[in-house]
Coordinates of C-alpha atoms and ligand atoms in Angstrom, one line a residue:
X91 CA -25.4 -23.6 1.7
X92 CA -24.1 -21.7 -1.6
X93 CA -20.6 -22.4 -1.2
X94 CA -18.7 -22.5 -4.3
X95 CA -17.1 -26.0 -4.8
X96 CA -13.5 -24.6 -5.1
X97 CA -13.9 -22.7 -1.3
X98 CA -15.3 -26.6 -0.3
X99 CA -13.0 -28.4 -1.3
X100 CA -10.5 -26.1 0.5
X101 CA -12.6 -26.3 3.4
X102 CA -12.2 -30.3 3.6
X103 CA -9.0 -30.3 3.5
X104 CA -8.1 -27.8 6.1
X105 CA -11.4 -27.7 8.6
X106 CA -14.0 -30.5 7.9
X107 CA -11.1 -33.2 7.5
X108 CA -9.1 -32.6 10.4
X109 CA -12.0 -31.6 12.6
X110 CA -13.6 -35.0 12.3
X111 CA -17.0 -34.2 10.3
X112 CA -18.5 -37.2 8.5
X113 CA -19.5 -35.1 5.2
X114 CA -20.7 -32.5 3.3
X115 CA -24.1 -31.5 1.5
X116 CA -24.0 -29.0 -0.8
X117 CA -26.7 -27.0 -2.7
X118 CA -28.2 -28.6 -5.9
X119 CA -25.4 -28.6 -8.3
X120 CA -27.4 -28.8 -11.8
X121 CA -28.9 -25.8 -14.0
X122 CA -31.3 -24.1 -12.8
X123 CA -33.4 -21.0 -13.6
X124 CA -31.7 -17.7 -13.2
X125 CA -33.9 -15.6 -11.4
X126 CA -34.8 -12.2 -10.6
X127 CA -32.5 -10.3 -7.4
X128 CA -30.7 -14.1 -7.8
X129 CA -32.8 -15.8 -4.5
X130 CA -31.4 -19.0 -3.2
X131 CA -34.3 -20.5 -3.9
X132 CA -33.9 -20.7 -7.6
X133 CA -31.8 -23.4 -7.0
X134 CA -34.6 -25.3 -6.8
X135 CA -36.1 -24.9 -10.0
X136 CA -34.0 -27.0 -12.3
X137 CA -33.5 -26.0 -16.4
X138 CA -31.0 -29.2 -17.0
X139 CA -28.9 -31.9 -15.8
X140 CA -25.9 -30.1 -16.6
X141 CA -23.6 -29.5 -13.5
X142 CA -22.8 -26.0 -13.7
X143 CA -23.8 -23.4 -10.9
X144 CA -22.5 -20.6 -9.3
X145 CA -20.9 -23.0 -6.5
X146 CA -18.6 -24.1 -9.9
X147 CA -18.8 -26.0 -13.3
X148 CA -18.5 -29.6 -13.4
X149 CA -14.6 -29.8 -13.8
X150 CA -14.5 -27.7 -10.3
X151 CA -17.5 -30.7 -8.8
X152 CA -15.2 -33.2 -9.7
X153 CA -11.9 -31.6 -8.6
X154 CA -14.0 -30.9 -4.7
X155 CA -15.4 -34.8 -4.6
X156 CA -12.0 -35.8 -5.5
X157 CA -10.5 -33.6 -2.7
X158 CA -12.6 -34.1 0.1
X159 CA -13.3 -38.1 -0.6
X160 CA -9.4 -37.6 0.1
X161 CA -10.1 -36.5 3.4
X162 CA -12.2 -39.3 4.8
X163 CA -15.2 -36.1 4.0
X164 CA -18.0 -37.3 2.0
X165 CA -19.9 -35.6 -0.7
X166 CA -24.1 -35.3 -0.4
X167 CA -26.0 -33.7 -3.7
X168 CA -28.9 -32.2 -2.9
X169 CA -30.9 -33.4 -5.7
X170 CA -34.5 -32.2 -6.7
X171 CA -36.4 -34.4 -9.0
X172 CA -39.6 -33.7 -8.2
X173 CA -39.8 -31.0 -10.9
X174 CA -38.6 -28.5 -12.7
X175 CA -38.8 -24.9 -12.5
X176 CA -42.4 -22.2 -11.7
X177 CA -44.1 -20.6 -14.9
X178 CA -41.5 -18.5 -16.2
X179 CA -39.4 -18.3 -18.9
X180 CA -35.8 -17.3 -19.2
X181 CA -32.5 -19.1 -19.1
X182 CA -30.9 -21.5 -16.9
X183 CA -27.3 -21.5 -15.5
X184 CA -25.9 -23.3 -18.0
X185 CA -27.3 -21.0 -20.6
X186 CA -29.9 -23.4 -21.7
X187 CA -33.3 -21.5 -22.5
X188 CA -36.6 -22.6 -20.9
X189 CA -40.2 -22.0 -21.0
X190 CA -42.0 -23.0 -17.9
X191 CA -45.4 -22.0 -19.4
X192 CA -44.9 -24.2 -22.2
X193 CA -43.0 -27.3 -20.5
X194 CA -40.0 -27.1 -22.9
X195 CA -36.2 -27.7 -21.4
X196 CA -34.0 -28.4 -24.1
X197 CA -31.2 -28.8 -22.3
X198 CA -32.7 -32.1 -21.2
X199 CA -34.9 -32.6 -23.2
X200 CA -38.1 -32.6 -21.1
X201 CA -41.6 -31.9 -23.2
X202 CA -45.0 -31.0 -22.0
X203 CA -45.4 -35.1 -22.3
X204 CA -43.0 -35.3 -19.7
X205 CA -45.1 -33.3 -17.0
X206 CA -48.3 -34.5 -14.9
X207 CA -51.6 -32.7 -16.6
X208 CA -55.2 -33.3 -16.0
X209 CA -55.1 -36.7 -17.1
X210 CA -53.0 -37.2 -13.1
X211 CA -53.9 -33.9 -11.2
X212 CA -56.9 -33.6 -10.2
X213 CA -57.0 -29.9 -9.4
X214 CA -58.2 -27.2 -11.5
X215 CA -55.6 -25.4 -11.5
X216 CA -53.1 -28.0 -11.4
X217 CA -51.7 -26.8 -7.8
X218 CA -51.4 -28.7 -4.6
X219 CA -54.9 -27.6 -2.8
X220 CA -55.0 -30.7 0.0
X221 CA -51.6 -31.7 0.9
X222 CA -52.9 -34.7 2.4
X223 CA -54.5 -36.4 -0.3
X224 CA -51.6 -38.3 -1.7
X225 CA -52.4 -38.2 -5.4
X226 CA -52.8 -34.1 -5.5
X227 CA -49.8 -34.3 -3.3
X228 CA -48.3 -36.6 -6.1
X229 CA -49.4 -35.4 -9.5
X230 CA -50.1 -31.8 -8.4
X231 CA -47.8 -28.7 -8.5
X232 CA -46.0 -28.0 -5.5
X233 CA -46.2 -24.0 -5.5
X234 CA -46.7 -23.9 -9.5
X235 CA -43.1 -26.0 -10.0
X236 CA -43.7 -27.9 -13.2
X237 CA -44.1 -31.6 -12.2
X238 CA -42.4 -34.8 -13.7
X239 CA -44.2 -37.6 -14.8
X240 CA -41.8 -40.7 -13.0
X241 CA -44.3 -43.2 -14.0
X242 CA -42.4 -42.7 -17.7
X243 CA -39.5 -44.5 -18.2
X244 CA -37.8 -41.6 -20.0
X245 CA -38.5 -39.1 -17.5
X246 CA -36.8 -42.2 -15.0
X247 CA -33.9 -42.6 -17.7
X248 CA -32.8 -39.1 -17.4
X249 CA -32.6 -38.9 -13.9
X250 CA -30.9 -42.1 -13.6
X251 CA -28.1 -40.7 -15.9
X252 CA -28.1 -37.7 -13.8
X253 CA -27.6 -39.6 -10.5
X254 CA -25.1 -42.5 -12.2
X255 CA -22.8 -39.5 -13.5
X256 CA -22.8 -38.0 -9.6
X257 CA -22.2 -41.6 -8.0
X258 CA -19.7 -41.8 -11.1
X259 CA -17.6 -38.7 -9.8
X260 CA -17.8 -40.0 -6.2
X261 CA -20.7 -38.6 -4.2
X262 CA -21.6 -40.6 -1.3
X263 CA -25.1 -39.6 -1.7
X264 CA -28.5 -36.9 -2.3
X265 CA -30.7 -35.6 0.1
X266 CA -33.9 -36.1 -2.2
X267 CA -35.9 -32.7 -2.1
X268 CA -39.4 -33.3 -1.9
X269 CA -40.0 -36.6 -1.4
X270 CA -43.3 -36.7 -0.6
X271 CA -44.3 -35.3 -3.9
X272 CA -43.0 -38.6 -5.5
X273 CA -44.5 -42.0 -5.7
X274 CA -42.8 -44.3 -3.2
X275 CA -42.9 -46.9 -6.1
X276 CA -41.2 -44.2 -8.7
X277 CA -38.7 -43.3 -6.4
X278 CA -37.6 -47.0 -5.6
X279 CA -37.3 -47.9 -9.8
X280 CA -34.9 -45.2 -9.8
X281 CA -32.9 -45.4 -6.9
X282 CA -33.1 -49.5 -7.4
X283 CA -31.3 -48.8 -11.0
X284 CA -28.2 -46.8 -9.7
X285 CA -24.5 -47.7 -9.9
X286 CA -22.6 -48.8 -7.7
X287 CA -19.8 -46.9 -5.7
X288 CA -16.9 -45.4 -7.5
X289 CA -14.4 -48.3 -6.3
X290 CA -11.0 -45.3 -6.3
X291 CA -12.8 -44.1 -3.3
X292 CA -15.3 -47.1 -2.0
X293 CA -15.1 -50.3 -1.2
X294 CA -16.9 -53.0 -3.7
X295 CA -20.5 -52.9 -3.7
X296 CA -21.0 -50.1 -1.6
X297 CA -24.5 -48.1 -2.4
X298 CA -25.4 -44.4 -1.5
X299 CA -26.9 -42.9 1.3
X300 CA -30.3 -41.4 0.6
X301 CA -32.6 -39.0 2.8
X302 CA -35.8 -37.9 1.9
X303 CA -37.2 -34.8 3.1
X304 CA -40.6 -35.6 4.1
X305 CA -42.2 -32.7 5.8
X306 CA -44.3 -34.5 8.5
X307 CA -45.3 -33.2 11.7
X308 CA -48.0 -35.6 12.7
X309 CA -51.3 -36.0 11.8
X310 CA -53.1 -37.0 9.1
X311 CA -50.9 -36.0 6.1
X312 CA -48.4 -38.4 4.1
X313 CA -46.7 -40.9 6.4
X314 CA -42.7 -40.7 6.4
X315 CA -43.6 -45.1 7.0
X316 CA -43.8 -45.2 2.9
X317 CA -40.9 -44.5 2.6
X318 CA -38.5 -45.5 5.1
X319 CA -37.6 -48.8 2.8
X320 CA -35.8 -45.9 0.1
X321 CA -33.4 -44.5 2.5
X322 CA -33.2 -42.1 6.0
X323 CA -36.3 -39.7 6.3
X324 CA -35.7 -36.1 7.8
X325 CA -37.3 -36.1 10.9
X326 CA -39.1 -32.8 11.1
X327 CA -40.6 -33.6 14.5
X328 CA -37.1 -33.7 15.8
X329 CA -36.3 -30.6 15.3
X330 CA -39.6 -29.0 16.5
X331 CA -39.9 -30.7 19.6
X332 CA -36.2 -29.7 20.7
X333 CA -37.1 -26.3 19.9
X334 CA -39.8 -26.0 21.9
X335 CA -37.8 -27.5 25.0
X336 CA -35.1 -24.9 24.5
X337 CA -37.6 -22.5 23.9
X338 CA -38.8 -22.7 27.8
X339 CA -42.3 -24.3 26.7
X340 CA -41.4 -27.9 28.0
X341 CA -39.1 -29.0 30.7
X342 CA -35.9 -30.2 29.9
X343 CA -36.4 -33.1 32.4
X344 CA -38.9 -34.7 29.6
X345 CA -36.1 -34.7 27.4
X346 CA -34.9 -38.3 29.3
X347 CA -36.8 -40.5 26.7
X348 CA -37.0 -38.4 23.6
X349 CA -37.5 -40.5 20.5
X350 CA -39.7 -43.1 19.6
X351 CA -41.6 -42.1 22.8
X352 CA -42.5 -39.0 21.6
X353 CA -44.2 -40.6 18.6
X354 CA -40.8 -39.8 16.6
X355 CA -39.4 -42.6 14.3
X356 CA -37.2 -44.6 14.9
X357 CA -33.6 -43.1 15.5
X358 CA -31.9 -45.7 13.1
X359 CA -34.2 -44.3 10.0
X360 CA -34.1 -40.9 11.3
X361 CA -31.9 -37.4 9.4
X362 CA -32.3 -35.0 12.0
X363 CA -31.3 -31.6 12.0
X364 CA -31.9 -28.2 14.2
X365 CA -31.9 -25.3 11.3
X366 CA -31.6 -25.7 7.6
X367 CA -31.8 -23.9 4.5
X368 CA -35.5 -23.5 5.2
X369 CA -35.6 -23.0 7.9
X370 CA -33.5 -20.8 8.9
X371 CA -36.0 -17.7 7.1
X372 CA -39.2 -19.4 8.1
X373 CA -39.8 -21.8 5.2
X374 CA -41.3 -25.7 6.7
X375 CA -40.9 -24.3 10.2
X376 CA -42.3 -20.8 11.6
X377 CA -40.4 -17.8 12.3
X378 CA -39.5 -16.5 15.5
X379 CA -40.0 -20.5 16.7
X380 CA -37.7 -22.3 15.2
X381 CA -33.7 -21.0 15.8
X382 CA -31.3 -19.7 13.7
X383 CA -27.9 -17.8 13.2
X384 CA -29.4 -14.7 14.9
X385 CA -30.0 -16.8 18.1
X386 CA -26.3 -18.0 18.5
X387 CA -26.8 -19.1 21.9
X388 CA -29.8 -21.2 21.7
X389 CA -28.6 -22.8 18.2
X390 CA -25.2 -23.7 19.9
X391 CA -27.4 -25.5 23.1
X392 CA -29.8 -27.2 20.8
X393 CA -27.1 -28.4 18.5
X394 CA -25.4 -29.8 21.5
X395 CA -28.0 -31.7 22.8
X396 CA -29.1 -32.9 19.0
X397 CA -25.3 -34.2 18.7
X398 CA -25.2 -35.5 22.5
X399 CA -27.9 -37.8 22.2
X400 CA -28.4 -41.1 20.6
X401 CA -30.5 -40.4 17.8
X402 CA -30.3 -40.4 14.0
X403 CA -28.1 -39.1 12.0
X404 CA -27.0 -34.9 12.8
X405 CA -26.6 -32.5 10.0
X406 CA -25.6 -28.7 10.9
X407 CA -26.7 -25.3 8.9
X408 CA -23.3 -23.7 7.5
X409 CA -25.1 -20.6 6.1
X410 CA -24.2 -17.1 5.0
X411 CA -25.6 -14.1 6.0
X412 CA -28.5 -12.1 5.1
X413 CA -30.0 -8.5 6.5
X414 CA -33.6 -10.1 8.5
X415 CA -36.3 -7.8 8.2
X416 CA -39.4 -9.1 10.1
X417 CA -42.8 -7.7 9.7
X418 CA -45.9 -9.4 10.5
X419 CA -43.8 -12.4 11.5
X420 CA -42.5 -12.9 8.0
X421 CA -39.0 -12.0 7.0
X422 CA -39.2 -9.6 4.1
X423 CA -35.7 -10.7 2.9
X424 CA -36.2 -14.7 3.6
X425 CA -35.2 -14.9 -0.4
X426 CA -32.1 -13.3 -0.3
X427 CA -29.5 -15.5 -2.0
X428 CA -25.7 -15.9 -1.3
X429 CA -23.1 -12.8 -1.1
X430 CA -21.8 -12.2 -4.6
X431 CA -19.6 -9.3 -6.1
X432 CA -21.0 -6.6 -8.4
X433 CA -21.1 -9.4 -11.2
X434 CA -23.1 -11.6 -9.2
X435 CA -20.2 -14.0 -8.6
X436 CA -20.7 -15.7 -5.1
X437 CA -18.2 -13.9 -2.8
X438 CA -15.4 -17.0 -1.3
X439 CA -14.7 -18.1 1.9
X440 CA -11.7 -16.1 3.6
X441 CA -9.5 -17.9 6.3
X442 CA -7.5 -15.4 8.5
X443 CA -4.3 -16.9 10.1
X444 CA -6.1 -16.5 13.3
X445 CA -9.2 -18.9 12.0
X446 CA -11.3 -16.1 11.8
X447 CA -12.9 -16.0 8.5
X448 CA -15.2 -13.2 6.7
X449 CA -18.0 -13.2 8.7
X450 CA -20.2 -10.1 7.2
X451 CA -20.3 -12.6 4.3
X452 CA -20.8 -16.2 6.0
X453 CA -21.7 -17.6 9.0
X454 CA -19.6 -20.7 9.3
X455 CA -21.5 -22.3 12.1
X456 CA -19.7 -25.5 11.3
X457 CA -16.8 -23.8 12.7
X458 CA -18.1 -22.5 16.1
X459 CA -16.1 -24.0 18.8
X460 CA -19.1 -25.5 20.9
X461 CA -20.4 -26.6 17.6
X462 CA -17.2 -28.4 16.1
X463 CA -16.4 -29.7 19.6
X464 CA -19.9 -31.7 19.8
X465 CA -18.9 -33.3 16.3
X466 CA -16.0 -34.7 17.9
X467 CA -17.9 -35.4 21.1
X468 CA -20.4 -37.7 18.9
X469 CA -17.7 -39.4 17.2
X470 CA -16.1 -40.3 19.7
X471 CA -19.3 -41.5 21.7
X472 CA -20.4 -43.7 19.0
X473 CA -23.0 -46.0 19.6
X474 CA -22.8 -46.0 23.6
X475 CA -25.5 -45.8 25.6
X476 CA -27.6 -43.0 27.7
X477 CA -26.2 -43.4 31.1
X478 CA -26.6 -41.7 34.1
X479 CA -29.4 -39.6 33.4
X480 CA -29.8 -36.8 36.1
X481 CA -32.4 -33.6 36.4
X482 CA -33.5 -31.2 38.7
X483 CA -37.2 -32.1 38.3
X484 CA -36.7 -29.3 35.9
X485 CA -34.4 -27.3 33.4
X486 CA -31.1 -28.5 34.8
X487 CA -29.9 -32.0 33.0
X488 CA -26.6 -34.1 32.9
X489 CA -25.7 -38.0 31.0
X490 CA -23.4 -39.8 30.0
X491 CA -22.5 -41.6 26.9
X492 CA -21.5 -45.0 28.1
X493 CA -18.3 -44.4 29.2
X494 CA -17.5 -41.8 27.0
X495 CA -18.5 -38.7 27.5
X496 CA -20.5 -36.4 29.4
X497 CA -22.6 -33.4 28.9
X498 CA -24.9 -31.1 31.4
X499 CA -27.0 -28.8 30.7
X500 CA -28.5 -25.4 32.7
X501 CA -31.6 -23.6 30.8
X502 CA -32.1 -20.5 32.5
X503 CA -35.5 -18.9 30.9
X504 CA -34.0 -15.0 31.8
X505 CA -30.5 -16.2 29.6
X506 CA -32.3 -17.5 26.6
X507 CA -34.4 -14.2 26.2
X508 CA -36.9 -16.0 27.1
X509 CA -40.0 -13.6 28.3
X510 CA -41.8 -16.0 31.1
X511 CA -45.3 -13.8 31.4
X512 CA -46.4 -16.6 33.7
X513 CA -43.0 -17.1 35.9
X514 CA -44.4 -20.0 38.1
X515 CA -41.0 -21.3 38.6
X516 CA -38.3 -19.6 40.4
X517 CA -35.8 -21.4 38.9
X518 CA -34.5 -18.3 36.7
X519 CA -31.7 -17.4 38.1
X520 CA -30.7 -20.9 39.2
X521 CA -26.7 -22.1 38.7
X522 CA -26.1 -25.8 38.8
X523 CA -24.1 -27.0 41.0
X524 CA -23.9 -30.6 41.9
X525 CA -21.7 -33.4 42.4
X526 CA -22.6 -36.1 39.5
X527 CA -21.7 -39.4 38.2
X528 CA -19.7 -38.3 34.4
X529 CA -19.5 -42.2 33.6
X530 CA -15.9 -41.5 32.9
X531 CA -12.9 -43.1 34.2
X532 CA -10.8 -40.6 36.9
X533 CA -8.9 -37.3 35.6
X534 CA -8.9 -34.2 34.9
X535 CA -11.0 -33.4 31.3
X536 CA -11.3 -30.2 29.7
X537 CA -14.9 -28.6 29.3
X538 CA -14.6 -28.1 25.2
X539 CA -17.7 -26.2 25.1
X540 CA -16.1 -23.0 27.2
X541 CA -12.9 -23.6 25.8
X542 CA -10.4 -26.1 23.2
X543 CA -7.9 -28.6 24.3
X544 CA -4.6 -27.3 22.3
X545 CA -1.7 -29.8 23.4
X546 CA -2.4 -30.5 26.8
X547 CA -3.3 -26.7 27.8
X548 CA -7.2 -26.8 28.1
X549 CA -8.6 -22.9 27.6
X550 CA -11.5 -23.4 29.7
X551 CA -12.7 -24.7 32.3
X552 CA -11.9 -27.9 34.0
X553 CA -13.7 -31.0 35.1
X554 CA -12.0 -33.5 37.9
X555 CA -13.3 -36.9 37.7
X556 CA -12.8 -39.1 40.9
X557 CA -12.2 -42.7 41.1
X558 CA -16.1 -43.2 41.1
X559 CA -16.6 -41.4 38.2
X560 CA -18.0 -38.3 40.5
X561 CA -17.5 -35.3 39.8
X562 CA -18.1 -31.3 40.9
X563 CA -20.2 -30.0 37.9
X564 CA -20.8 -25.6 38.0
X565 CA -22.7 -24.1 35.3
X566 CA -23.5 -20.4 36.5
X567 CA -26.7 -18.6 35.4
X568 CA -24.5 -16.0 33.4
X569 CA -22.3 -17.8 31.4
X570 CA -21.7 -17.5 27.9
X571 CA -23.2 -20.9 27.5
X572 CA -25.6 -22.8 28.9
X573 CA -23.5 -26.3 28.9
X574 CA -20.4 -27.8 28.9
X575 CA -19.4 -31.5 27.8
X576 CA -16.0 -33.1 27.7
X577 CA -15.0 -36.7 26.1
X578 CA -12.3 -39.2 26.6
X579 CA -10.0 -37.5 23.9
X580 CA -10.2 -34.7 26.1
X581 CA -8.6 -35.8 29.2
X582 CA -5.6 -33.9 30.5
Ligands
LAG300 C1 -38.4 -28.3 -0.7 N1 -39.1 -29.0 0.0 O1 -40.1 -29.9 -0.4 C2 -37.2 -27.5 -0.3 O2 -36.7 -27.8 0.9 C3 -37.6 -26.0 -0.5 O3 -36.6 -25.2 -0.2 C4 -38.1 -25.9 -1.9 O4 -38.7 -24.6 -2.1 C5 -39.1 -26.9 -2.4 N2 -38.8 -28.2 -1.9 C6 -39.1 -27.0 -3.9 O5 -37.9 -27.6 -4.3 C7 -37.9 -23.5 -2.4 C8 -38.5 -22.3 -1.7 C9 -39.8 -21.9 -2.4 C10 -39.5 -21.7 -3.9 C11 -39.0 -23.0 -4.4 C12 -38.7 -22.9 -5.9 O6 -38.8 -22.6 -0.3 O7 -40.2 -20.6 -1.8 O8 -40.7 -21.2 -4.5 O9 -37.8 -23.4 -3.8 O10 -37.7 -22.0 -6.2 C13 -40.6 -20.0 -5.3 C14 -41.5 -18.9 -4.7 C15 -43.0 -19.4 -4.9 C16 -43.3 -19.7 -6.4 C17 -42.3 -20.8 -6.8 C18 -42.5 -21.0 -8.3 O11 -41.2 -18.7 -3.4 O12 -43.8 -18.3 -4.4 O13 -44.6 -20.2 -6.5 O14 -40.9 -20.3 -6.7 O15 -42.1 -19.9 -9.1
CA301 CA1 -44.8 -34.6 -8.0

């Protein structure tokens, strides 16, 4: 989130690269509005197609794509077509002048014929007043953002340039904001209509991966079904329901068929995440519920089990950091936007010889060892199955990956901060400590959640397999985490 693109592509080549991650997603990379205080969230109210930000110009995109494609690390725009920016007027980040009151962006050009009206929204006001009702959802203003017209083949035209030029430079793909404020049939004219893969970095014929954030958490409202034929759809349930289990308000025994049995979609449609740019400061999720950077511990076990289990496809929060002020369950600061200098210039991404990097400025959670490790762990797991499922009947799990790899988790409520007014169970201060089938052939692993394999020294603790695949697993009630895992690649 905010990185510039220079800092990125540094950060493929020494970290994401070598640490096995699939790809990167970066903030919206076209004009946008320049805003009061600078909140991230301008980002999201686009002036022009022209890629300049303060993550870096377009000569600085194209230098990153090129840099990390090198890496086996591919490139995800977060792209936002729905509209374009809230009433205002002012100037965009590529010094284009706009009038949000008016409809004029020159630096498209986008007119007020461009925009849904009265003739589409049904509204008085123009604004998004039942959420369910797909054409107000559609044609409406989603919090006063001016809204495109897609039905027109100009507005279409633009976009499709837009998107072309990106796929042109080598991006692997968008995560489409807003989705469900687009047609289904708009959104499938324009994605149907894009190039094909840059072939310096593809093979022939290869198309780009598209997820759609469809905020849907049961119910009545717009079904993420519509849209499953244009792509992946962020499953919002996913991250809500695994909350709540780490939370203490559902036993992580459940957990043994989470998915489609918990009314989720299907894991091969499914984006799935734990904390995001939202979020993380309350926005599409609730504060205090869902976790975030200031909860280290419980992001790092939810993350674990999001990457541990066989379900969709895992994206991780790499955020900066930001003063929380809460009052009345709102954070008063949810809008501040990324560190910058006394110019505003976004502050880089300092790596200490040690791997320590500037943390007052950004949180690097892709970096955390139990987080990085887990990538690795899910790469190397693959596609294998869920084996050897155990639980206490309660907060204590273990499984398998097929042969693969192993994981075990002990949720104690007392570690988590987790006030149990009601304390029917006396499992709080409960270690685990059993003898369980890891799935894994014999030897001795390394536990990469309480330490790294460097060589063949393992800095944490150990796991001895038997012939059986058995295996003495400990998890006290006061360790730093409340898990541990090890893989095949992590054998002694
Ligand atoms: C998304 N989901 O559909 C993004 O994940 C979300 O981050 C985007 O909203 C939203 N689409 C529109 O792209 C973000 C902020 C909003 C912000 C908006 C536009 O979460 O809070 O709205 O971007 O910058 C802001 C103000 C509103 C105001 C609006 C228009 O917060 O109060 O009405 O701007 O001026
Ligand atoms: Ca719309």
């Amino acid at each position: 989130m905010e990185w510039k693109y220079d800092d990125i592509g540094d950060e493929c080549e020494r970290f994401l690269g070598p640490y096995g991650y699939g790809g990167v997603q970066v903030s919206p990379v076209n004009e946008h509005a320049i805003m009061d205080g600078r909140p991230w969230y301008e980002r999201y109210q686009p002036v022009s197609y022209v890629i300049q930000t303060r993550s870096g110009n377009e000569r600085q995109f194209r230098r990153m794509v090129e840099r990390c494609n090198r890496m086996g690390v591919r490139v995800y725009v977060d792209i936002v077509l729905n509209h374009m920016t809230g009433g205002q007027q002012g100037f965009g980040t590529a010094g284009n002048r706009f009038n949000g009151h008016e409809q004029q962006y020159p630096g498209v050009p986008f007119t007020p014929e461009h925009f849904n009206g009265p003739e589409s929204c049904p509204t008085d006001n123009l604004e998004i007043i039942d959420w369910d009702d797909p054409v107000q959802s559609r044609n409406c203003r989603l919090f006063g953002l001016r809204d495109l017209k897609h039905s027109l083949e100009y507005v279409r035209q633009k976009q499709i340039a837009f998107l072309n030029k990106l796929i042109d430079i080598g991006v692997a793909g968008f995560r489409c904001d807003a989705s469900t404020h687009m047609w289904p049939e708009d959104l499938k004219n324009i994605f149907s209509r894009l190039n094909n893969f840059n072939v310096q970095f593809f093979p022939p014929n290869s198309r780009p991966f598209i997820y759609h954030e469809i905020i849907y958490y049961g119910g009545s409202g717009i079904n993420p079904n519509e849209y499953i034929s244009l792509g992946r759809i962020i499953e919002f349930r996913f991250w809500k329901e695994i909350t709540n289990v780490f939370r203490g308000n559902n036993q992580l025994r459940w957990l043994r068929n989470f998915g489609t049995e918990w009314g989720l979609i299907d894991g091969t449609n499914a984006f799935i995440m734990i904390d995001s740019h939202d979020l993380r400061v309350g926005h599409n999720g609730q504060l205090g519920f869902n976790i975030n950077c200031f909860e280290p511990r419980l992001l790092k076990a939810a993350t674990a089990f999001m990457l541990a289990w066989n379900y969709g496809i895992p994206r991780i929060l790499s955020s900066y950091r930001w003063k929380q002020i809460i009052k009345d369950g709102k954070d008063l600061n949810e809008w501040v936007g990324p560190p910058t200098d006394l110019f505003g210039n976004i502050i880089s991404v300092k790596i200490n010889p040690d791997k320590s990097w500037n943390d007052e400025y950004w949180i690097c959670e892709h970096r955390w060892r139990q987080i990085y490790n887990m990538v690795r762990f899910r790469s190397i797991v693959g596609d294998e199955p869920i084996l050897n499922w155990w639980d206490n009947g309660d907060n204590q799990i273990a499984f398998s990956r097929g042969h693969s790899g192993f994981i075990a988790f002990n949720l104690q409520k007392s570690n988590m901060n987790i006030i149990d007014n009601n304390n029917t169970d006396n499992n709080d201060s409960l270690e685990l400590r059993q003898r369980l089938q890891t799935g894994l052939p014999a030897g001795t692993y390394c536990d990469i959640i309480s330490g790294d394999l460097n060589g063949n020294h393992c800095t944490g603790k150990t796991i001895i397999v038997d012939e059986n695949g058995l295996a003495d697993i400990y998890i006290g009630h006061d360790e730093s985490d409340i898990f541990l895992a090890t893989h095949l690649d992590a054998k002694l």
